[in-house]
Every structure is written in structure tokens, then in C-alpha cells.
Short mmCIF file of C-alpha atoms and ligand atoms in Angstrom, two decimals:
data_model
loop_
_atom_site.label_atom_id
_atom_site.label_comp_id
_atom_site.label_asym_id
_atom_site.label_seq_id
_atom_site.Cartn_x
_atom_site.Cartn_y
_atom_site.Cartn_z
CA UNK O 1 -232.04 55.88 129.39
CA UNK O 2 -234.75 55.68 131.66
CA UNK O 3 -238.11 53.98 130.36
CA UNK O 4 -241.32 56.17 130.17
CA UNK O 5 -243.32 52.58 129.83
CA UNK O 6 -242.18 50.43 133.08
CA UNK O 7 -243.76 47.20 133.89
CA UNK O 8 -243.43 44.72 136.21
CA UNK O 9 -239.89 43.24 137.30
CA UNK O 10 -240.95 39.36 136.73
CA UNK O 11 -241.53 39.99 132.67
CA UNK O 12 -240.12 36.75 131.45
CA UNK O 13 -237.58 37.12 128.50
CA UNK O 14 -239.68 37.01 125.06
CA UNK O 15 -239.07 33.42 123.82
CA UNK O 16 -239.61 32.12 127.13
CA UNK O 17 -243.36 34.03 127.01
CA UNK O 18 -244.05 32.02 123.38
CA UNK O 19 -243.04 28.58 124.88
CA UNK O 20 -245.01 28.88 127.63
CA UNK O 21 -248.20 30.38 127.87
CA UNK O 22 -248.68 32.11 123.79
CA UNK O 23 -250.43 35.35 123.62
CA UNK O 24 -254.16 34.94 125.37
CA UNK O 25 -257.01 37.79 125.34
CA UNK O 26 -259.01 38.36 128.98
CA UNK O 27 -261.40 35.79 127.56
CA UNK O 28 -258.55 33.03 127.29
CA UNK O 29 -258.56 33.28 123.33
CA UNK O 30 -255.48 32.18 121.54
CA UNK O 31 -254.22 35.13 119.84
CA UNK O 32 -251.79 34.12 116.92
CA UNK O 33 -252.71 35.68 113.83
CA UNK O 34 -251.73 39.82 113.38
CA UNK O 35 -253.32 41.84 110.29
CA UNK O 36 -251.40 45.48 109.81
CA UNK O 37 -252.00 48.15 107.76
CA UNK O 38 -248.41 49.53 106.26
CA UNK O 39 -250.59 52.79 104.66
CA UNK O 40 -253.36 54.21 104.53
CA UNK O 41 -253.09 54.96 100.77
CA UNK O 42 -255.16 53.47 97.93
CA UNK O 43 -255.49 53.81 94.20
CA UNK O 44 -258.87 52.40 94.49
CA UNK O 45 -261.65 54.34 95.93
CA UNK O 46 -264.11 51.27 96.30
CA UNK O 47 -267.80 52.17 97.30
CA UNK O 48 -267.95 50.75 100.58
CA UNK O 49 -264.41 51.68 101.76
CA UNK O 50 -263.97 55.01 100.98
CA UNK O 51 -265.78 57.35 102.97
CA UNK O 52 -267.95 59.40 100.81
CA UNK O 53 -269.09 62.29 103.29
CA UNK O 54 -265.95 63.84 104.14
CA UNK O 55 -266.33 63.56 107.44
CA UNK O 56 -263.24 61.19 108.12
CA UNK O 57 -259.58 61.73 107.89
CA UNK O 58 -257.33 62.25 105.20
CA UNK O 59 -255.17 59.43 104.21
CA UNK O 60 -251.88 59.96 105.71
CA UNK O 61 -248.79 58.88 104.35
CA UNK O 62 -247.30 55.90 106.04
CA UNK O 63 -246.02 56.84 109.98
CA UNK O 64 -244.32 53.41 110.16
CA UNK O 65 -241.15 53.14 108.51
CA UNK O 66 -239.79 49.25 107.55
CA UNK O 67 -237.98 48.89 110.36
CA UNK O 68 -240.64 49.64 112.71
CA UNK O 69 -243.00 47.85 111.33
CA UNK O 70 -240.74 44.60 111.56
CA UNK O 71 -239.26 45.31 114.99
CA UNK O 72 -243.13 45.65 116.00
CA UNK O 73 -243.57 42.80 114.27
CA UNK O 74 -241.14 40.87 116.55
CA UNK O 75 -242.52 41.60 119.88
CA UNK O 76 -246.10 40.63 118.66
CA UNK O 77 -243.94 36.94 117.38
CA UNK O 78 -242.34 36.53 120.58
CA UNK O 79 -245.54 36.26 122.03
CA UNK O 80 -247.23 34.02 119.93
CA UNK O 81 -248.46 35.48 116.83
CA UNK O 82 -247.89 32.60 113.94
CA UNK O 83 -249.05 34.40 111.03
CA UNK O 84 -249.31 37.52 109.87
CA UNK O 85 -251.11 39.69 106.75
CA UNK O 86 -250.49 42.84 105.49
CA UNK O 87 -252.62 45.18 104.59
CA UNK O 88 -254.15 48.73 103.94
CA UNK O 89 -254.77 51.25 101.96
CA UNK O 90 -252.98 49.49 99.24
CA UNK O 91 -249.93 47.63 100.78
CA UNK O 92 -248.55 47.76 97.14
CA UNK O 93 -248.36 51.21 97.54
CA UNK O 94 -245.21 51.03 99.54
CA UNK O 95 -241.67 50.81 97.35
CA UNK O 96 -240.51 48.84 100.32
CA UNK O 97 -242.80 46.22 100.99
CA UNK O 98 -240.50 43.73 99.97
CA UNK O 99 -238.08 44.30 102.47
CA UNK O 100 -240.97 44.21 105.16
CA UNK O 101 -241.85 40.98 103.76
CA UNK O 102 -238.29 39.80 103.95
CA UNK O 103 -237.78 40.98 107.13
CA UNK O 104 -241.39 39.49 108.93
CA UNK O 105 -241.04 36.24 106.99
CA UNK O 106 -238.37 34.48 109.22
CA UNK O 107 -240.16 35.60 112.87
CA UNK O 108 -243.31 33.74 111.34
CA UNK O 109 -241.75 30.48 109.49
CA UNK O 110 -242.61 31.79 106.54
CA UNK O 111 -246.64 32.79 107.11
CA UNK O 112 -246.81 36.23 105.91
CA UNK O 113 -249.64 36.74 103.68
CA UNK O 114 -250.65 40.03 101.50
CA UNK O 115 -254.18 41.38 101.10
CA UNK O 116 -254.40 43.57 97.67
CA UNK O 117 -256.22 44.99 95.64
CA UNK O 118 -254.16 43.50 92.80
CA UNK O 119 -253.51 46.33 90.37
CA UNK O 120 -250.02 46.53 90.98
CA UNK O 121 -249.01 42.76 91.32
CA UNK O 122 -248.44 41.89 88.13
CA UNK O 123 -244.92 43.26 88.13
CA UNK O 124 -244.45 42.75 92.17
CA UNK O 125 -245.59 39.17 92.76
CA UNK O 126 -242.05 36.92 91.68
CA UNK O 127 -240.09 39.54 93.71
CA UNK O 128 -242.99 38.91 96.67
CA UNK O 129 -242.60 35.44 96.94
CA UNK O 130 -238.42 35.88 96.44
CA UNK O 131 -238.94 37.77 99.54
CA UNK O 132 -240.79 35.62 101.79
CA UNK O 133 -244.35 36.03 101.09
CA UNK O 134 -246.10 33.21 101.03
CA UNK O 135 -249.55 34.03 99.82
CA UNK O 136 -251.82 36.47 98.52
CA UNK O 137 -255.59 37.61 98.96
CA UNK O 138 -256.82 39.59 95.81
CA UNK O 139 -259.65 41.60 96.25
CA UNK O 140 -262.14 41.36 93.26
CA UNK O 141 -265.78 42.25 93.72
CA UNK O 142 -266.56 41.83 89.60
CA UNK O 143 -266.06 39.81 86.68
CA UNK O 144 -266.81 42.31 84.81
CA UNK O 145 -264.97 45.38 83.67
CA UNK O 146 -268.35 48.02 83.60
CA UNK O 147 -269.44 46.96 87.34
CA UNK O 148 -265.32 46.78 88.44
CA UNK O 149 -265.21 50.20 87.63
CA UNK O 150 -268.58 51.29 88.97
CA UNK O 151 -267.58 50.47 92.20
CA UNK O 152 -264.01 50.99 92.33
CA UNK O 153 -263.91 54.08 90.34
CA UNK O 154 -261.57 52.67 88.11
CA UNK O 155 -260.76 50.76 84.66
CA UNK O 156 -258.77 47.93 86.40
CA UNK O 157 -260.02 45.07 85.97
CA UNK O 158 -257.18 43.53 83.15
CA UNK O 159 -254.71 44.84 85.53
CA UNK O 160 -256.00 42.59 88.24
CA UNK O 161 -256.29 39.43 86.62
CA UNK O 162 -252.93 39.99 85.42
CA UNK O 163 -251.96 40.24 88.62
CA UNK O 164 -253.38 37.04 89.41
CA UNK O 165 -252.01 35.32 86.93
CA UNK O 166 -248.51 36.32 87.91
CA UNK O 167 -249.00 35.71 91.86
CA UNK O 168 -250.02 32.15 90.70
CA UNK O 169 -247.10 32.04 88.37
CA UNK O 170 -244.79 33.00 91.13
CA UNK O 171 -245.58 30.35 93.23
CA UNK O 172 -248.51 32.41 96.02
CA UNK O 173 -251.26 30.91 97.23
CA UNK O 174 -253.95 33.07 95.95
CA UNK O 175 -257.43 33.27 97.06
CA UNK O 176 -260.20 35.98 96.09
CA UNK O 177 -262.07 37.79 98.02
CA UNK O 178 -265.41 40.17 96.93
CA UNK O 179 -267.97 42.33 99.23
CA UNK O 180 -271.01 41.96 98.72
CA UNK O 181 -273.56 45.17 98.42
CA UNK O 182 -277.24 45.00 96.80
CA UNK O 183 -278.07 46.96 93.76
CA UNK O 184 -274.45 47.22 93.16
CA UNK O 185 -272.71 43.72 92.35
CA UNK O 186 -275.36 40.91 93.47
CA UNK O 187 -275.54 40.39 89.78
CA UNK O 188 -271.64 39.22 90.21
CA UNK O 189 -271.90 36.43 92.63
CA UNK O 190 -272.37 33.69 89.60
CA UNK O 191 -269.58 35.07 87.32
CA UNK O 192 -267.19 35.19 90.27
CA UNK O 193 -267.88 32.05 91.57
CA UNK O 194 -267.42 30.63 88.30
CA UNK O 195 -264.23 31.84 88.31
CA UNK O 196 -263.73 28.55 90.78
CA UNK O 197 -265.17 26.17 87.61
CA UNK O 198 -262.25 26.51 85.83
CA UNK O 199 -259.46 27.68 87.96
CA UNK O 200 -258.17 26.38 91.46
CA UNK O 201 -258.99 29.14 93.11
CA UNK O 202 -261.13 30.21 96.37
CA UNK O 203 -263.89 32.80 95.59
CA UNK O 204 -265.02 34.17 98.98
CA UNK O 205 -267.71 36.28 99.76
CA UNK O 206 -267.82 38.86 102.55
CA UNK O 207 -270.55 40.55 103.96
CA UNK O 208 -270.80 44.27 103.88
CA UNK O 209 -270.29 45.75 107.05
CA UNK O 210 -271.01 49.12 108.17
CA UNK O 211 -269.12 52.17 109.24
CA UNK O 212 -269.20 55.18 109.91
CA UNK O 213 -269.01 57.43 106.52
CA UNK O 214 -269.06 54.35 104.00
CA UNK O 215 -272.95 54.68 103.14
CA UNK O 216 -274.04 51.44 104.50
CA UNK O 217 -277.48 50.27 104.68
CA UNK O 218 -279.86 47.37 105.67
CA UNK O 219 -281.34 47.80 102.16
CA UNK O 220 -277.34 47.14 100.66
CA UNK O 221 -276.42 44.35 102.99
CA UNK O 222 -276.71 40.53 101.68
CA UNK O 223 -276.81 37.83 104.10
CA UNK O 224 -273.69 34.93 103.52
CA UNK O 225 -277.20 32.41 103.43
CA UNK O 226 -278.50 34.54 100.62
CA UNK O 227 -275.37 34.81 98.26
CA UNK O 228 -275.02 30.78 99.05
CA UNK O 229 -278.75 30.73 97.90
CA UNK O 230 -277.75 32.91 94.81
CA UNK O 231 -274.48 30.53 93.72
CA UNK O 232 -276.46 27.32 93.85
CA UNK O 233 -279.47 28.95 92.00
CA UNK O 234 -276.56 30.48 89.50
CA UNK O 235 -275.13 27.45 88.92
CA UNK O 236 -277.46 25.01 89.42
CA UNK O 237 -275.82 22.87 91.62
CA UNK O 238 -275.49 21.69 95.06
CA UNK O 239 -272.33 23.01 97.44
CA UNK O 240 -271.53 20.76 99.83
CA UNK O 241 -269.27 22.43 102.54
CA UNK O 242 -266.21 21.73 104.01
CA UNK O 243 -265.93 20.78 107.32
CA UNK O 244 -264.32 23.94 109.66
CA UNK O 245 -260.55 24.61 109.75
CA UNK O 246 -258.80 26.35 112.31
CA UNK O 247 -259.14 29.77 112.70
CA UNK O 248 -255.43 30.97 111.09
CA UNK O 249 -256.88 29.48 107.90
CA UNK O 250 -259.67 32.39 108.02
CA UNK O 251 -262.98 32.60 109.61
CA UNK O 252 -264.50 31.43 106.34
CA UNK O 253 -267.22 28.69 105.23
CA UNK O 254 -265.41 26.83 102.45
CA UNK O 255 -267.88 25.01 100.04
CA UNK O 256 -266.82 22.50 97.60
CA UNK O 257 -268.47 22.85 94.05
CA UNK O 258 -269.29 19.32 92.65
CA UNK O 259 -266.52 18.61 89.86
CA UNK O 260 -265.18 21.72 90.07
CA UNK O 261 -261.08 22.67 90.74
CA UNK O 262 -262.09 25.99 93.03
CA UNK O 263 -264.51 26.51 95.71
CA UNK O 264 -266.48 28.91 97.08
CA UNK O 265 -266.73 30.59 100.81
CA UNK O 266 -268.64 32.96 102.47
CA UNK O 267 -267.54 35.74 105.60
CA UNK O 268 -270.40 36.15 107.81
CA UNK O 269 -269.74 38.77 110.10
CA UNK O 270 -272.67 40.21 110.65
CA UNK O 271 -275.14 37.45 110.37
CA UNK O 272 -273.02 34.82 111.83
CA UNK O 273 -269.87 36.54 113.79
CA UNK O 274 -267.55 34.15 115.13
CA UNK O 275 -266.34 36.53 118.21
CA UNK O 276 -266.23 33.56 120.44
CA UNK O 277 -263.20 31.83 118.28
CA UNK O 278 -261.44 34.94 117.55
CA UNK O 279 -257.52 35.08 117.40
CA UNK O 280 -256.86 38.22 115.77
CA UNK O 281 -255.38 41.66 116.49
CA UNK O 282 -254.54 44.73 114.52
CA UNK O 283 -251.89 47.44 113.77
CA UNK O 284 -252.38 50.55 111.84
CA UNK O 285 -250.18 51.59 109.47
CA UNK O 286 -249.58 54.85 112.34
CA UNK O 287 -248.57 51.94 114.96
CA UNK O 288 -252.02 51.47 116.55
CA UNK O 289 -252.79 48.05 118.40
CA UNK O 290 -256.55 47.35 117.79
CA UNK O 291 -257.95 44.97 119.84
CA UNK O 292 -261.37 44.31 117.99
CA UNK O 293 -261.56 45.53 114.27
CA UNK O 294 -265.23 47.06 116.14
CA UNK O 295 -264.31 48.12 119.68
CA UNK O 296 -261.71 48.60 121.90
CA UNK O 297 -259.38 52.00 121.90
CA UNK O 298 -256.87 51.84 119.68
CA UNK O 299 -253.29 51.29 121.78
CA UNK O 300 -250.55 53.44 120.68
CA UNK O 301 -247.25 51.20 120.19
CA UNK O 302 -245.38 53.61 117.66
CA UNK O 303 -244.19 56.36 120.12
CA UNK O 304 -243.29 53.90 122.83
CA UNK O 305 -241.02 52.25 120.22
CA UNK O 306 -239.84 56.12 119.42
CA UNK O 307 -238.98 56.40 122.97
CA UNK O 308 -237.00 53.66 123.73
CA UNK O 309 -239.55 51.11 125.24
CA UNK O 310 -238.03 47.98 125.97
CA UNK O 311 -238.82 44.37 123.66
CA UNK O 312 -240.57 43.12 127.22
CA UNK O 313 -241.98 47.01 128.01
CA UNK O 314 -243.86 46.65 124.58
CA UNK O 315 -244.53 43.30 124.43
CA UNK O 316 -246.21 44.17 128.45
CA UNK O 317 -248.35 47.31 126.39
CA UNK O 318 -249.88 44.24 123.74
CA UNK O 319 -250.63 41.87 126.81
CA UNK O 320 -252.44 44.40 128.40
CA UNK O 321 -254.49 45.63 125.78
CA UNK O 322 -255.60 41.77 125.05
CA UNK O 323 -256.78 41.66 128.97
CA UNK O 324 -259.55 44.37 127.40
CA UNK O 325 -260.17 42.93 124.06
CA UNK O 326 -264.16 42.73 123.87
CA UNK O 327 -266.12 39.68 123.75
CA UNK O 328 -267.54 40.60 120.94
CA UNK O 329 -268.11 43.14 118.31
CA UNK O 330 -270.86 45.94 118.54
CA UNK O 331 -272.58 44.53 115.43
CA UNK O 332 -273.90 41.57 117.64
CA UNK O 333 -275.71 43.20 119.65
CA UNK O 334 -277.46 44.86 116.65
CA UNK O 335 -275.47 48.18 117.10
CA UNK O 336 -273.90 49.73 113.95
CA UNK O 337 -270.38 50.75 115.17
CA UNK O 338 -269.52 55.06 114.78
CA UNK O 339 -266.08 53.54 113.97
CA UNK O 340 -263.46 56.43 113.79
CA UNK O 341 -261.57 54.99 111.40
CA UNK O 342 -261.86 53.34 107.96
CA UNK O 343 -261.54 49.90 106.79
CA UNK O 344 -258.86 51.83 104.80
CA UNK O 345 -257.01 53.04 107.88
CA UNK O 346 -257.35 50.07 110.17
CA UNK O 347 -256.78 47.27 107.63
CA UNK O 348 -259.81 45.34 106.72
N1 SAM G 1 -256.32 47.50 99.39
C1 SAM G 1 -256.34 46.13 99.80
C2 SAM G 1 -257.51 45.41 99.19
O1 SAM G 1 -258.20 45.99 98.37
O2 SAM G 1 -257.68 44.22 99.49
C3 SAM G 1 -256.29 45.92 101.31
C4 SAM G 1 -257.13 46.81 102.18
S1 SAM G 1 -258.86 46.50 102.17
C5 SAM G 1 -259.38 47.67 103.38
C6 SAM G 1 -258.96 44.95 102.98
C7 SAM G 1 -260.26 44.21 102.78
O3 SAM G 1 -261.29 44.90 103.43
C8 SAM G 1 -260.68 44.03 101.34
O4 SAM G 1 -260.95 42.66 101.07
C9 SAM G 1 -261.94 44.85 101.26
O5 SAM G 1 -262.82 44.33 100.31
C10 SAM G 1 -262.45 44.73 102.67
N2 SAM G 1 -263.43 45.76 103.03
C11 SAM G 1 -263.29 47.09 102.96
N3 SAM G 1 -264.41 47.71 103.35
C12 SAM G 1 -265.29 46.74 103.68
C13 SAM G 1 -266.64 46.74 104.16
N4 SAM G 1 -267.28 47.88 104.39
N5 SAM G 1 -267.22 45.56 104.40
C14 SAM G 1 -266.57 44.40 104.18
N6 SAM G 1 -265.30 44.33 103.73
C15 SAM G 1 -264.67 45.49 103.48
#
């Protein structure tokens, strides 16, 4: 069948692309680490994710099935993506995410990482890690039940530490990750990083960031400086940070906590983006490429991939949509992105 998506004749075969030159944006950026969404769904309506006007759309049920989401997958590897994270909605919320894990895990040596909310991994994470996955981010923005539920609109928090304890049972590297909003959980910062007191764990903290329909406002948002202020006040003790890792690691600030098994981190990306070192992309759970979480149109990859495109036709589609990635996001330039989509829908 004739292609709907041509491109040029010289395309060199996919492995070839990976040895040679990886995956670069217009900017020359190393692109090697892919976040996607495999639903939109969540059974967690958290303050700052779920849109609260109305206004945005309804949360469809996944468009991508498994295989699509791994053959996807594959071009994205044969150009140089190392690592990849899935996300949502709730990724758990998928029956077969284990056989998306199992089938991503070998086009990525093993680097496929989960972000979750954690309710459901108690009874997921051993058959997880059987599949492939390597590690896991919990999200957790209390340590205590009453504010857990205040802004996640639900009595879960024993189901997520449970689910902690079994991702760390199972053998996933498991890391924590809270948003930060004022006059709703600044009084959790010390309790969650003392989580990292007793436990080898990593207790980041990410700013809030705005979009359209999730009630954000300068009065809510914390600076990472501030909540570093707050933990050392909290626990009366000097962090002494870690020097920087490469960017696959995350785009966090690590902080060691004197005598402590854990540490702490913090996500700046409002107050201190790191645009100029970034190596991500993103695909929606409805087979979206997003350049920049912020900008850049979303590129449809799903109905090429319906119609037949080629491995090189759609692997041509990614390359050029990197040639437009922006050099940075909106927020930068002190503009508050109208983002059409949720974190929800897009992946976080
Ligand atoms: N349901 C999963 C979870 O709870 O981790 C994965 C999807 S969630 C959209 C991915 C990440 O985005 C979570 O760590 C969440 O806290 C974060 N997130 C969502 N909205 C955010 C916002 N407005 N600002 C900062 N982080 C946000």
C-alpha cells in the first residue's frame, strides 16, 4: 500500500540512526528519555490536576492499545530514547500494563520506569518488576491521612504506603514525589521529608505549576528555595546537596540529610527551569508527540501508525517535530501557559 506519510529516500535504516547521530532537538539537545501517558483515567482527583471548572475535556478511555503503544515505543528507541516512564491518568488503571512493560523493557535495557499514584500497587508491584519494570515514582503529597484526602479527594493514604512497601519488597527503585501548593500541604514538607530519616527513600518536591483549569495561583505557588528553607528549619539541620547527575536521572536537586538513609530533592520548574539541558519528549495516551510539556503542537503519531506509516516514515514524523521543539517553556518568560490539556492527559 501506498504511504500517506512519505519522506525522504536517504532515511537510514533505524539502528543505523541510534549508532550514529541519537535523536537531537533543533537546538542540538540529546533527546533520550520518553514519558507517555497510557490513559487519561484516574481514581484520584488531586487539587491541582484535575480541572475544577469544567472547561476541559472529559477523560477518554485509552486510544492506544498495547501494541501500539510498544510498536511506538520502538521507533522513538531506534532513535535514541534510553529510558522511558509511564504515566497518566493512573497508568495502574490499565489491566494490561504489564504486558506494555514487558514488551518496552527489552528496546530500553531494562529502563522503564512507572509514575503512580500508588493506590493500586500493592497487589501489582512483584508482577511489575516480573515484567520488566525497573522502578517506580509514587506520588504522595501527605503524611497524613486528613490532608491526603483533602487534596486528593480520597481516604488513600494506607493504600499507598502499602503500595510502597510492596514496590520496595519487589525489588523497584522507589522514589516519592509531592507538589507543593500553599494553604494546602506546606504544613507536610517536614513529615514527608522525614519519611527520608528512617527509610532509604528520595522525598522530592515539585513546584506547582499552572494550567489552564487547575486553579493555580501566585498566592499557592512555593518556591523549591522556600520548601528547602522549610526542611532545614523542620528539621533543624543542614542539607548539603549532591553534586548534579545527568539529566535521565531527573532534573532534580538531590540533598543529602546529615546521618540520614533518604534524601531530599526539589523540582524547580518555574523558579529555576532547566530548558537549556532538556532531553525529554512526550506521548499521550491518544498517540500525541509533545515536544515541550508547555509549547509546541501536539504531533499526531497514532493515525499514521493506523495507516500504515512506515518504522522510518514515523520515526521521520518524531525527527521533525524535535527540529521545532521550543527553547524553552512559556513559564520563563513569565507567561502562564492556556495549556489545552491536563497534566492528567499529557502525562505529568
Ligand atoms: N497518576 C500518576 C501519579 O499520580 O503520579 C501519574 C500521572 S500525574 C499527572 C504525574 C505527576 O504530575 C505527578 O507526580 C503529579 O503530582 C504531577 N502533577 C500533576 N499536576 C501538577 C501540577 N499542576 N504541578 C506540578 N506537578 C503536577
Amino acid at each position: 500500500m501506498e504511504s500517506a506519510f512519505p519522506i525522504p529516500s536517504q532515511s537510514q535504516p533505524p539502528r543505523m540512526l541510534r549508532l550514529k547521530d541519537g535523536l537531537k532537538d533543533g537546538l542540538g539537545r540529546a533527546i533520550t528519555y520518553l514519558r507517555v501517558s497510557v490513559t487519561e483515567q484516574c481514581n484520584l482527583a488531586c487539587v491541582y490536576c484535575k480541572p475544577r471548572t469544567g472547561a476541559m475535556e472529559r477523560a477518554e478511555p485509552p486510544a492506544m492499545s498495547r501494541d501500539e503503544v510498544v510498536r511506538l515505543v520502538r521507533v522513538f528507541t531506534s532513535l535514541g530514547i534510553r529510558k522511558v516512564r509511564l504515566t497518566g491518568g493512573e497508568p495502574l488503571m490499565r489491566r494490561d500494563l504489564e504486558t506494555i512493560v514487558a514488551g518496552i523493557s527489552p528496546e530500553v535495557e531494562g529502563r522503564v520506569h512507572l509514575t503512580t499514584n500508588g493506590l493500586q500497587l500493592a497487589r501489582r508491584a512483584r508482577g511489575l518488576r516480573e515484567a520488566g519494570l525497573l522502578g517506580v515514582n509514587v506520588s504522595l503529597d501527605a503524611a497524613e491521612r486528613s490532608s491526603f484526602e483533602r487534596l486528593t479527594r480520597k481516604d488513600g493514604l494506607a493504600r499507598v504506603l502499602a503500595g510502597l512497601e510492596a514496590a520496595r519488597d519487589a525489588g523497584l527503585k522507589t522514589k516519592l514525589n509531592a507538589v507543593v501548593l500553599r494553604g494546602w500541604n506546606e504544613d507536610q514538607i517536614v513529615p514527608l521529608a522525614r519519611l527520608a530519616l528512617t527509610e532509604a527513600v528520595q522525598v522530592r518536591f515539585i513546584e506547582f505549576m499552572p494550567y489552564q483549569g487547575n486553579g493555580w495561583g501566585r498566592e499557592q505557588f512555593m518556591p523549591a528555595a522556600e520548601i528547602l528553607g522549610t526542611i532545614q528549619a523542620g528539621l533543624g539541620t543542614e542539607l548539603e546537596e549532591e553534586p548534579a547527575v545527568g539529566l535521565e536521572e531527573g532534573p532534580a536537586r538531590i540533598f543529602r540529610i546529615p546521618g540520614a538513609p533518604g534524601k531530599v530533592g526539589v523540582i524547580s520548574t518555574l523558579s529555576a527551569d532547566f530548558c537549556d539541558r532538556c532531553n525529554r519528549v512526550r506521548l499521550t495516551s491518544r498517540g500525541q508527540l509533545k515536544a515541550c510539556l508547555f509549547g509546541n503542537q501536539p504531533v499526531d503519531l497514532l493515525e499514521p501508525l493506523r495507516n500504515h506509516a512506515s518504522h522510518e516514515e514515523l520515526a521521520h514524523l518524531i525527527r521533525q517535530a524535535l527540529v521545532e521543539k521550543l527553547d524553552c517553556h512559556p513559564m520563563r518568560q513569565g507567561q502562564f501557559p492556556q495549556l489545552d490539556k491536563g497534566m492528567w492527559q499529557v502525562g505529568g
